[in-house]
Short mmCIF file of C-alpha atoms in Angstrom, two decimals:
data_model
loop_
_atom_site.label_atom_id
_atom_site.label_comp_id
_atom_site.label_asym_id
_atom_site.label_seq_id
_atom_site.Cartn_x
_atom_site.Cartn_y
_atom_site.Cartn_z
CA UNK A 1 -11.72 10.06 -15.92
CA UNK A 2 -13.88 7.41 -14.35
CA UNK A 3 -12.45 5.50 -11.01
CA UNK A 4 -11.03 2.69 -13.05
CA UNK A 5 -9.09 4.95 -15.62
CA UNK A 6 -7.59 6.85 -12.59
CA UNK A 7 -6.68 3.93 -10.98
CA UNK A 8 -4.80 2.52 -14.62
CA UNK A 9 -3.25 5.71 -14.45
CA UNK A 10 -1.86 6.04 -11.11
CA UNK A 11 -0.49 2.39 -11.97
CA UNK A 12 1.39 3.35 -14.97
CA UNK A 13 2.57 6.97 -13.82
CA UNK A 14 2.89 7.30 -9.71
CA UNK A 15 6.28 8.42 -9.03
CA UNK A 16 6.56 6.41 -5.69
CA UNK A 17 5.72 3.02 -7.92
CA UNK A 18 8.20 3.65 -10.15
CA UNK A 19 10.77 3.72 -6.91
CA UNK A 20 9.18 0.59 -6.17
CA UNK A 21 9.44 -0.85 -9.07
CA UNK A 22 13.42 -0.15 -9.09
CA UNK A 23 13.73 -1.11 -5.77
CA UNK A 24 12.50 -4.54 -6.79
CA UNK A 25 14.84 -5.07 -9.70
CA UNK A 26 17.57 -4.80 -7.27
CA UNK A 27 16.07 -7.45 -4.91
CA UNK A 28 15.87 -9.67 -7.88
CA UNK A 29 19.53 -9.22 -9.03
CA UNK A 30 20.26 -9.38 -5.36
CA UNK A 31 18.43 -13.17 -4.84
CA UNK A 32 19.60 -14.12 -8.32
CA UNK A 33 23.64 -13.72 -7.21
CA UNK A 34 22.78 -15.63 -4.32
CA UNK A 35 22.16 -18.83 -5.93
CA UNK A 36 25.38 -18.51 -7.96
CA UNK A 37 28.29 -21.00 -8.01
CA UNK A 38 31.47 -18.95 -6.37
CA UNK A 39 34.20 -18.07 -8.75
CA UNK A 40 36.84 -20.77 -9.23
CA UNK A 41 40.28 -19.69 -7.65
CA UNK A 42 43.63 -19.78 -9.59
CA UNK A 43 46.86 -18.73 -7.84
CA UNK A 44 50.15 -18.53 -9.43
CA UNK A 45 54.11 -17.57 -8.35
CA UNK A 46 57.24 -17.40 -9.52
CA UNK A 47 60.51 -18.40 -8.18
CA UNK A 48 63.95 -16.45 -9.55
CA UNK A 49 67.39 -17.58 -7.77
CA UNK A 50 69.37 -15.49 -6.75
CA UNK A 51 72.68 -17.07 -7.53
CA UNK A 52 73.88 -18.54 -11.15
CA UNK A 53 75.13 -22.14 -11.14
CA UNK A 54 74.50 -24.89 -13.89
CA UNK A 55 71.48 -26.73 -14.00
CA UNK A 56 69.46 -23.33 -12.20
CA UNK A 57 66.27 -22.42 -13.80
CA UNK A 58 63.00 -20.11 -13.16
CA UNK A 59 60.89 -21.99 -11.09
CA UNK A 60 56.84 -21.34 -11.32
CA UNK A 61 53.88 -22.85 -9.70
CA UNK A 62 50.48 -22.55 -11.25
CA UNK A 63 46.79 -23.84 -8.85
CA UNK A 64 43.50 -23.74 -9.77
CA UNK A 65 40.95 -24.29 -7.07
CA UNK A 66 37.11 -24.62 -5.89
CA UNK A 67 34.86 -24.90 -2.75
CA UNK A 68 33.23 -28.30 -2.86
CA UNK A 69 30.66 -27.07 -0.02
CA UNK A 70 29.39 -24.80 -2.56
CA UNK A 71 28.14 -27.41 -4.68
CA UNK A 72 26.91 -29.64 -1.92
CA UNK A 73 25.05 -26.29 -0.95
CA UNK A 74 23.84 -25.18 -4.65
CA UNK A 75 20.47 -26.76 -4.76
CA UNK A 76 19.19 -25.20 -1.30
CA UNK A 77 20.83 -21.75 -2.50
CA UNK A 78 19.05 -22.28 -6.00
CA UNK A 79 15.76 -22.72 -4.20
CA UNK A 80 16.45 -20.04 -1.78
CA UNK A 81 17.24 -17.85 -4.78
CA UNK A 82 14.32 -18.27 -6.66
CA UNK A 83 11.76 -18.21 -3.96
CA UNK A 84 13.35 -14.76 -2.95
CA UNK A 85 12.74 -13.11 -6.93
CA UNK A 86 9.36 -14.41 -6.07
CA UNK A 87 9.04 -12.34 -3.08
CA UNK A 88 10.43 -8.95 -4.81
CA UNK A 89 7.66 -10.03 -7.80
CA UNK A 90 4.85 -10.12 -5.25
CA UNK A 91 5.75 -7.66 -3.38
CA UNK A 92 6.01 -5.42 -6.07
CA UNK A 93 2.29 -6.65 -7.59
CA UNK A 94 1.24 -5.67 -3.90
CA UNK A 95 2.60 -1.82 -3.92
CA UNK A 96 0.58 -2.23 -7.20
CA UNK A 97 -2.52 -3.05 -5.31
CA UNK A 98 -2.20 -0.08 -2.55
CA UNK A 99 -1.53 2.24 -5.02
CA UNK A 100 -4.19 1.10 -6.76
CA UNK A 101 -6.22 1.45 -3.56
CA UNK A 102 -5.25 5.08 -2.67
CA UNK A 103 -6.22 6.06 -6.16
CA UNK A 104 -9.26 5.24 -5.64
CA UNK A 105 -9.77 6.19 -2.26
CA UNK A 106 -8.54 9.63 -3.33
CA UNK A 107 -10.63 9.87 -6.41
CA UNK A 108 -13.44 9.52 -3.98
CA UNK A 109 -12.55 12.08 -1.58
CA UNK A 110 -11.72 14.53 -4.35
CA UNK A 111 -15.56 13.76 -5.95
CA UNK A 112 -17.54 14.24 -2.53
CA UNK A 113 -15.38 17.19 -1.39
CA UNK A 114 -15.77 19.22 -4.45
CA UNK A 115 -19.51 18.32 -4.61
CA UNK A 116 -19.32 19.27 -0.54
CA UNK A 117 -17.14 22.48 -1.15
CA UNK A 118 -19.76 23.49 -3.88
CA UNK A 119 -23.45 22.95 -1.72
CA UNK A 120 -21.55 24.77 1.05
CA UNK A 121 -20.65 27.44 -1.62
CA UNK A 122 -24.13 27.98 -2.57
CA UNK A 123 -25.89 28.31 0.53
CA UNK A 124 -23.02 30.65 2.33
CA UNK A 125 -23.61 32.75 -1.06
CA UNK A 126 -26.86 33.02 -0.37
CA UNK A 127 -26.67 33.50 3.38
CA UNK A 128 -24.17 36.18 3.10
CA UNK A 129 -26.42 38.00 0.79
CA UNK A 130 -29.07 37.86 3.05
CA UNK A 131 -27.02 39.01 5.93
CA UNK A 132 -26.15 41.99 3.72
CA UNK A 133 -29.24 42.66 3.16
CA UNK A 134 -30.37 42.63 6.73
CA UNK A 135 -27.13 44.55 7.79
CA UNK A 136 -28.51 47.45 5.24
CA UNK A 137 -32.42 46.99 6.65
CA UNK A 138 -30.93 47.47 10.15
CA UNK A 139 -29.27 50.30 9.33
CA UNK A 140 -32.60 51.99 8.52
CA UNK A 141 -34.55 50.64 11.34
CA UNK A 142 -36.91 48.69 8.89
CA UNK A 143 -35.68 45.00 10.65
CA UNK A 144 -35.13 43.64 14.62
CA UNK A 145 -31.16 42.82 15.29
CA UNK A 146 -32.44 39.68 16.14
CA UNK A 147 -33.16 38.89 12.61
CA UNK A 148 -30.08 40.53 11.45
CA UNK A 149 -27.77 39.00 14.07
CA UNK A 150 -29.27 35.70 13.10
CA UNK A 151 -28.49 36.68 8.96
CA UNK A 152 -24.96 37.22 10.49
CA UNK A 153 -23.98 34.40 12.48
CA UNK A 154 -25.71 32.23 10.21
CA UNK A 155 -23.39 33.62 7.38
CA UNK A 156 -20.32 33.40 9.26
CA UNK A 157 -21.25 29.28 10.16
CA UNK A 158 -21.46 29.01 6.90
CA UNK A 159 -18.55 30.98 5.74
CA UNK A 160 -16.39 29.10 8.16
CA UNK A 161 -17.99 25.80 6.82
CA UNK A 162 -17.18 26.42 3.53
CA UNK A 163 -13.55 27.24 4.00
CA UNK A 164 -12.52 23.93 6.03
CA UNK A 165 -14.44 22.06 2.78
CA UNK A 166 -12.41 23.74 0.36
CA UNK A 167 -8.91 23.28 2.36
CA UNK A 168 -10.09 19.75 2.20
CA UNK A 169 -10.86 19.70 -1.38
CA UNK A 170 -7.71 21.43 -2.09
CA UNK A 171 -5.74 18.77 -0.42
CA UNK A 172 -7.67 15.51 -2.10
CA UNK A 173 -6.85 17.27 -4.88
CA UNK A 174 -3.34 17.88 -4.79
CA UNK A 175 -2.73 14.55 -3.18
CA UNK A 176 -4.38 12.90 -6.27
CA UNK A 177 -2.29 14.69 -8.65
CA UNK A 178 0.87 13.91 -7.07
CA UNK A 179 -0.42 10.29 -6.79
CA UNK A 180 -0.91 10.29 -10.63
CA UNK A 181 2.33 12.01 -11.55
CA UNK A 182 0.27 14.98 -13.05
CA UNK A 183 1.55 18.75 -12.28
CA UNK A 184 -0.45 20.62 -9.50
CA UNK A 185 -2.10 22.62 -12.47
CA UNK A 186 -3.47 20.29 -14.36
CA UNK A 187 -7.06 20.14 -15.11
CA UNK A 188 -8.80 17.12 -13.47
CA UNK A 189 -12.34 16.14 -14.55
CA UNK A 190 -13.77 13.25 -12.31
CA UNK A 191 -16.81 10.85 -13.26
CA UNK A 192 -19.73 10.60 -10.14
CA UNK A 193 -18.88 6.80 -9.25
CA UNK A 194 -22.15 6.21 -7.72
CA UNK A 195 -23.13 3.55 -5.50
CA UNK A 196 -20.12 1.20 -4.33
CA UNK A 197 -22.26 -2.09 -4.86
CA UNK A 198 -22.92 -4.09 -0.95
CA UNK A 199 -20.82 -6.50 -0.17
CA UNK A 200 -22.50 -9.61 1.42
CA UNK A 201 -21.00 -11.87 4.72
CA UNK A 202 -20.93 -15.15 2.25
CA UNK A 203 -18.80 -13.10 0.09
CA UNK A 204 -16.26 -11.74 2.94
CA UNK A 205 -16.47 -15.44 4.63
CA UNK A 206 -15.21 -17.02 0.71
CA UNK A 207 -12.44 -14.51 0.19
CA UNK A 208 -11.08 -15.20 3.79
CA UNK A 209 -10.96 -18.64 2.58
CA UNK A 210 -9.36 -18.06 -0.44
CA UNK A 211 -7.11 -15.08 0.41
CA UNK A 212 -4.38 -16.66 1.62
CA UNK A 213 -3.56 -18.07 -2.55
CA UNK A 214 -4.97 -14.41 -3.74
CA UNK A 215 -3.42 -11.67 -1.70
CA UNK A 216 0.53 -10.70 -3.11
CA UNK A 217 1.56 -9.97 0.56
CA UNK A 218 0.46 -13.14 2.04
CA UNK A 219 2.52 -15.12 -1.18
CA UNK A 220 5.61 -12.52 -0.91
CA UNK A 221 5.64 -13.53 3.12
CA UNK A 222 5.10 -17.44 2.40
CA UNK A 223 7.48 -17.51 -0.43
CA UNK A 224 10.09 -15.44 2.00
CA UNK A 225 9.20 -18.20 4.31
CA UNK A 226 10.96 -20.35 1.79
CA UNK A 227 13.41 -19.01 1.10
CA UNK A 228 14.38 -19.03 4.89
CA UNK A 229 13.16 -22.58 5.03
CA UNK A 230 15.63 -23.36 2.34
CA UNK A 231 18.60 -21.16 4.23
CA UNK A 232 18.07 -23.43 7.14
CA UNK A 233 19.23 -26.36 4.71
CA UNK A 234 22.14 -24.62 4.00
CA UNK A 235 23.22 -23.75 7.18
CA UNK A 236 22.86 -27.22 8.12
CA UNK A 237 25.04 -28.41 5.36
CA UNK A 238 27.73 -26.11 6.01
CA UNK A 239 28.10 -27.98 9.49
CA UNK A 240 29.83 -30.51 7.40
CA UNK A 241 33.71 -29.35 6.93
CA UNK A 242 34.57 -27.38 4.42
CA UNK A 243 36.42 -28.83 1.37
CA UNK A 244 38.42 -26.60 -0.93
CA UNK A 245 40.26 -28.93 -3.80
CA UNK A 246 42.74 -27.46 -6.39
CA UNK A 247 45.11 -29.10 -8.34
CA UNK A 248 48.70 -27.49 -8.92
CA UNK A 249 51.70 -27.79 -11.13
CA UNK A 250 55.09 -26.52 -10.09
CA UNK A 251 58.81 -26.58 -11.16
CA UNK A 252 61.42 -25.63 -8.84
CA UNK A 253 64.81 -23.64 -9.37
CA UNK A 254 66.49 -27.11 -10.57
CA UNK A 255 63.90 -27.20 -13.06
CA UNK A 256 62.21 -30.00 -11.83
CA UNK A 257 58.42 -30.38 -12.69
CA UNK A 258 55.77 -31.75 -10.38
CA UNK A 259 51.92 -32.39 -10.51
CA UNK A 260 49.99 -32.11 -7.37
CA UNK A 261 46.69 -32.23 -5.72
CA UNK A 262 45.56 -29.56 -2.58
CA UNK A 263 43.30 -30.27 -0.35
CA UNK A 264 41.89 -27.58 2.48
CA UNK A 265 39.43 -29.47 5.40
CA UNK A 266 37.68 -26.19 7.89
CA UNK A 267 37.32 -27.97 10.89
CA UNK A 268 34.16 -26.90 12.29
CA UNK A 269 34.91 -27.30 16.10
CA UNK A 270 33.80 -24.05 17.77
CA UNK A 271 30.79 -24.03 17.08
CA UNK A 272 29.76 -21.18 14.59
CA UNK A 273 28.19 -23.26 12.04
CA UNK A 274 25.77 -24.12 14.89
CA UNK A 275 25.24 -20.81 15.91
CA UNK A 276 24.37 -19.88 12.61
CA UNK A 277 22.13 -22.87 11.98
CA UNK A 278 20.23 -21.58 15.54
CA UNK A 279 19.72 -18.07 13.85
CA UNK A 280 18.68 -19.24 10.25
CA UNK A 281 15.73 -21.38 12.75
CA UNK A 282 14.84 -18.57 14.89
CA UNK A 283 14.34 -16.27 12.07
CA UNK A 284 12.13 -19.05 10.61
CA UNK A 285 9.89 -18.94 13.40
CA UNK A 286 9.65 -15.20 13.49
CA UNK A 287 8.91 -15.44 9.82
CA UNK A 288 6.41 -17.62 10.36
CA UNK A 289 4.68 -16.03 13.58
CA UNK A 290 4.83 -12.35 11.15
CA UNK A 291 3.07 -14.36 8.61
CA UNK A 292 0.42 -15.73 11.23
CA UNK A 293 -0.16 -12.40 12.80
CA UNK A 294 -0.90 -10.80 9.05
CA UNK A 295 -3.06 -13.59 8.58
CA UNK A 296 -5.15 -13.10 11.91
CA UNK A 297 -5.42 -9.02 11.64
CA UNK A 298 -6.85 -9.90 7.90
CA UNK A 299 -9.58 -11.47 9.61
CA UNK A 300 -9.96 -9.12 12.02
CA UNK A 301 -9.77 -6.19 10.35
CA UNK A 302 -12.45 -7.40 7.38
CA UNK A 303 -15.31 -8.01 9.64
CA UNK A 304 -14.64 -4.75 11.09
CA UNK A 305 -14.75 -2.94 7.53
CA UNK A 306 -17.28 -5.21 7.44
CA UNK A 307 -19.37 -4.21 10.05
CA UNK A 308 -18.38 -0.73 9.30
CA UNK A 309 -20.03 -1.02 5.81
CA UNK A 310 -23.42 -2.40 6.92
CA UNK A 311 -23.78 0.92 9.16
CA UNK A 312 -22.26 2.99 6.94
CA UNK A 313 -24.75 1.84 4.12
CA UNK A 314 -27.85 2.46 6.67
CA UNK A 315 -26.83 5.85 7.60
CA UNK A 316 -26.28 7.10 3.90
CA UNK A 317 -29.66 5.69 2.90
CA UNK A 318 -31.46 7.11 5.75
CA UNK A 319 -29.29 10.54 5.18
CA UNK A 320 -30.46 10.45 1.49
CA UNK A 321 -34.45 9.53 1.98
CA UNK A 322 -34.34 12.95 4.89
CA UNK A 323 -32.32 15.69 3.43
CA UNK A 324 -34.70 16.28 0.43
CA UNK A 325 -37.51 16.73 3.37
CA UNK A 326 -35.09 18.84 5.00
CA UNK A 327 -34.35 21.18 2.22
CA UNK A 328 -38.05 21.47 1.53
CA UNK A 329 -38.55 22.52 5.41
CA UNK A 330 -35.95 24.76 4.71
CA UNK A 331 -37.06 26.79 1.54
CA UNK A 332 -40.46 26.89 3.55
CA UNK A 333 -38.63 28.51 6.84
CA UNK A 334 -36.63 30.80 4.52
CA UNK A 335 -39.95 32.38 2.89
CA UNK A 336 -41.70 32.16 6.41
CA UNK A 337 -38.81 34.57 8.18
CA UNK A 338 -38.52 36.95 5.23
CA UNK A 339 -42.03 37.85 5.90
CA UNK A 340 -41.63 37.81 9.07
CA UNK A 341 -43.92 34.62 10.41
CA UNK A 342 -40.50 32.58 11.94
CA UNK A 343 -38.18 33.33 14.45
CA UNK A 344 -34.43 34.00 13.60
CA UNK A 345 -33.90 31.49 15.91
CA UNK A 346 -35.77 28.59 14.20
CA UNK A 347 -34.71 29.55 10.52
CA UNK A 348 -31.00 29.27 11.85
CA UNK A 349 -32.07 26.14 13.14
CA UNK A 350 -33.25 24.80 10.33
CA UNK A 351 -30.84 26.55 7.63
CA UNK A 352 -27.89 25.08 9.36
CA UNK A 353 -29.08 21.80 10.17
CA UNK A 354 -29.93 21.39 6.36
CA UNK A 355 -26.17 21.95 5.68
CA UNK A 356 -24.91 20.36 8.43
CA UNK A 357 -27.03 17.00 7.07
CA UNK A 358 -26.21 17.51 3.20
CA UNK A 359 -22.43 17.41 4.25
CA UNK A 360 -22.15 14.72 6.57
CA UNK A 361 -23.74 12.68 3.55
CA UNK A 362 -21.26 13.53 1.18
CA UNK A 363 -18.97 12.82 3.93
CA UNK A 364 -20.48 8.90 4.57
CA UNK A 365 -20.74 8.33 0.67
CA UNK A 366 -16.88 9.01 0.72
CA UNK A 367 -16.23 6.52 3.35
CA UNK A 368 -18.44 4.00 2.21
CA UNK A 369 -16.80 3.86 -0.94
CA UNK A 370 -13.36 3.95 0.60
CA UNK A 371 -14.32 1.09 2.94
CA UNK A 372 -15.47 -0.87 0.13
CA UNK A 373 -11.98 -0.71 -2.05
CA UNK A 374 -10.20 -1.24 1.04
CA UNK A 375 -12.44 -4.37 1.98
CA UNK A 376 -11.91 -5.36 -1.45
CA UNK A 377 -8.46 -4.86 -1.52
CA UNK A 378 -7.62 -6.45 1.76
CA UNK A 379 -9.70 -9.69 0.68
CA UNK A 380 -8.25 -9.98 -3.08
CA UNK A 381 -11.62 -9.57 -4.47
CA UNK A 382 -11.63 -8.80 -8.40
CA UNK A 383 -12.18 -6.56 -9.09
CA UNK A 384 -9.98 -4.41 -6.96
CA UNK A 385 -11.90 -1.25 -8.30
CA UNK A 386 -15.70 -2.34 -8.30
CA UNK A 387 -18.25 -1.54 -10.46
CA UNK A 388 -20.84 1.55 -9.69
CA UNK A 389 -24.05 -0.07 -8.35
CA UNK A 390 -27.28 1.97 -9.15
CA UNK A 391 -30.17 1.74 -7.13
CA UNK A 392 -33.63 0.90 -9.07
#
């Protein structure tokens, strides 16, 4: 699987999105009920006497009822209702995007940890062959224990190196799988992504401009901002008193019938209606400062990922032109102290500095692509999942 196919995958399949998904069907039927007209209210009794005389009869009374507020209110609610589905939409389509993100943040890991795990395999192979060796040559007094003490704790850096790699590929790699729904035993075959291509300050400087109509987060907080907007509305409406108008037919013992109209006014005199219109504001303005303060740490925190790329991208190129010259150095020391012309000292030196080097590159190439997808994801740049770029 290449990046893009594991981040489909991880789409269709992650466990936690599914959860998400669910959790957003609710919101919607949640929003949706609360722009619906309240039931209409029909009451009924029944009057028996208790004593028998001529002209006595079963008396009834039948009502039916509604809350005129509520359709003063409707529109607002409506509003309210649907910009509220909109928010559980978009914030859906962004659990999408992060999940989208870790995919291929982990698929990145998992690639230069594995290719880490397996360099560090190699050369501790090798190095604890060659301590063996010089263990056995020391036994029969054919090598210094300088040489052989630097075989040994050469081996054992080494050994110790490798073993913290392949905890850490282990752990890319089960996160991954549990990411994609997969079991922990499935077989996993990843595609080198190459280059993440560079990302230029005219293109971070456009999508700051434009990420505010791009980004699902910012749209699920404006379009929660609203549907508060629109609950302000309401409570201001509701200040008004509270009509309830039925209409009611009745007959009494003596069998005489009546039509009639009922009318119920809520005063509004103690002031709740205000206190509730106070609340709706405030949590406007909070609603509108959260929205403000995403808006502000967007910018901040893309020309630091920003930044962050630019040195990244120097380091790995200047990691990549030196560690071939490195590794040539190295083969050169290794011949040079097996005949005996370099000091154990120096060929340590230069054995575990090669190593050292080769894994902090895989280590940068992993963070500069992960600092790429989460630029790109941050500033709603399409593709989410970028395209390899391959150096001429």
């Amino acid at each position: 699987m290449d990046m893009g196919a594991v981040g489909r995958y991880a789409v269709a399949h992650s466990p936690d999105l599914s959860v998400e998904r669910r959790r957003a069907d609710v919101s919607a039927a949640q929003a949706y009920e609360g722009g619906l007209l309240p039931d209409p209210q029909i009451s009924a009794s029944a009057d028996h006497p208790t004593v028998h005389g001529l002209g006595l009869a079963n008396g009834y009374a039948l009502g039916l009822a509604e809350d005129l507020q509520t359709l003063l209110t409707e529109p607002s609610r409506a509003r309210a209702a649907d910009a509220k589905q909109k928010q559980a939409k978009l914030d859906l389509l962004w659990a999408e995007w992060q999940t989208l993100q870790k995919a291929a943040s982990l698929y990145t890991q998992t690639i230069y940890a594995d290719g880490k795990l397996a360099a560090l395999q190699r050369t501790s192979t090798a190095f604890q062959e060659q301590a063996k060796r010089s263990g056995h040559e020391l036994k029969r007094h054919n090598t210094t224990i300088d040489m052989a003490g630097a075989d040994l704790s050469a081996a054992l850096d080494l050994s110790s190196q490798r073993d913290a790699a392949a905890r850490a590929a282990v752990a890319s790699d089960a996160d991954l799988k549990a990411l994609l729904g997969l079991a922990p035993t499935a077989s996993l075959t990843l595609v080198d992504p190459g280059e993440p291509p560079p990302i230029s300050r005219k293109d971070v400087e456009a999508a700051l401009g434009r990420v505010t109509r791009a980004r699902p987060d910012l749209l699920a907080l404006q379009a929660g901002y609203h549907a508060q907007d629109e609950a302000v509305r309401t409570a201001i409406l509701q200040q008004f008193p509270a009509i309830n108008l039925g209409f009611n037919r009745a007959s009494d013992t003596s069998n005489i019938q009546s039509n009639g109209i009922a009318v119920t006014i809520n005063i509004p005199i103690f002031g709740s209606t205000q206190a509730r219109i106070h609340i709706e504001r405030a949590t406007r303005i909070q609603l509108r400062a959260e929205y403000q303060a995403r808006l502000d740490q967007t910018t901040a925190d893309a020309w630091r990922i920003w930044h962050s790329l630019e040195l990244l991208r120097g380091q790995v190129a200047r990691l990549a032109g030196s560690v071939p010259e490195l590794k040539k150095m190295a083969e050169a020391g290794q011949k040079a102290y097996a005949a005996g012309n370099l000091a154990p000292a120096t060929y340590v030196l230069l054995e575990t500095s090669l190593s050292a080097r080769a894994s902090e590159l895989f280590d940068l190439k992993a963070a500069l692509w992960q600092d790429t997808i989460a630029l790109k994801t941050l500033l709603a740049m399409t593709p989410l999942i970028p395209e390899p770029h391959h150096a001429d």
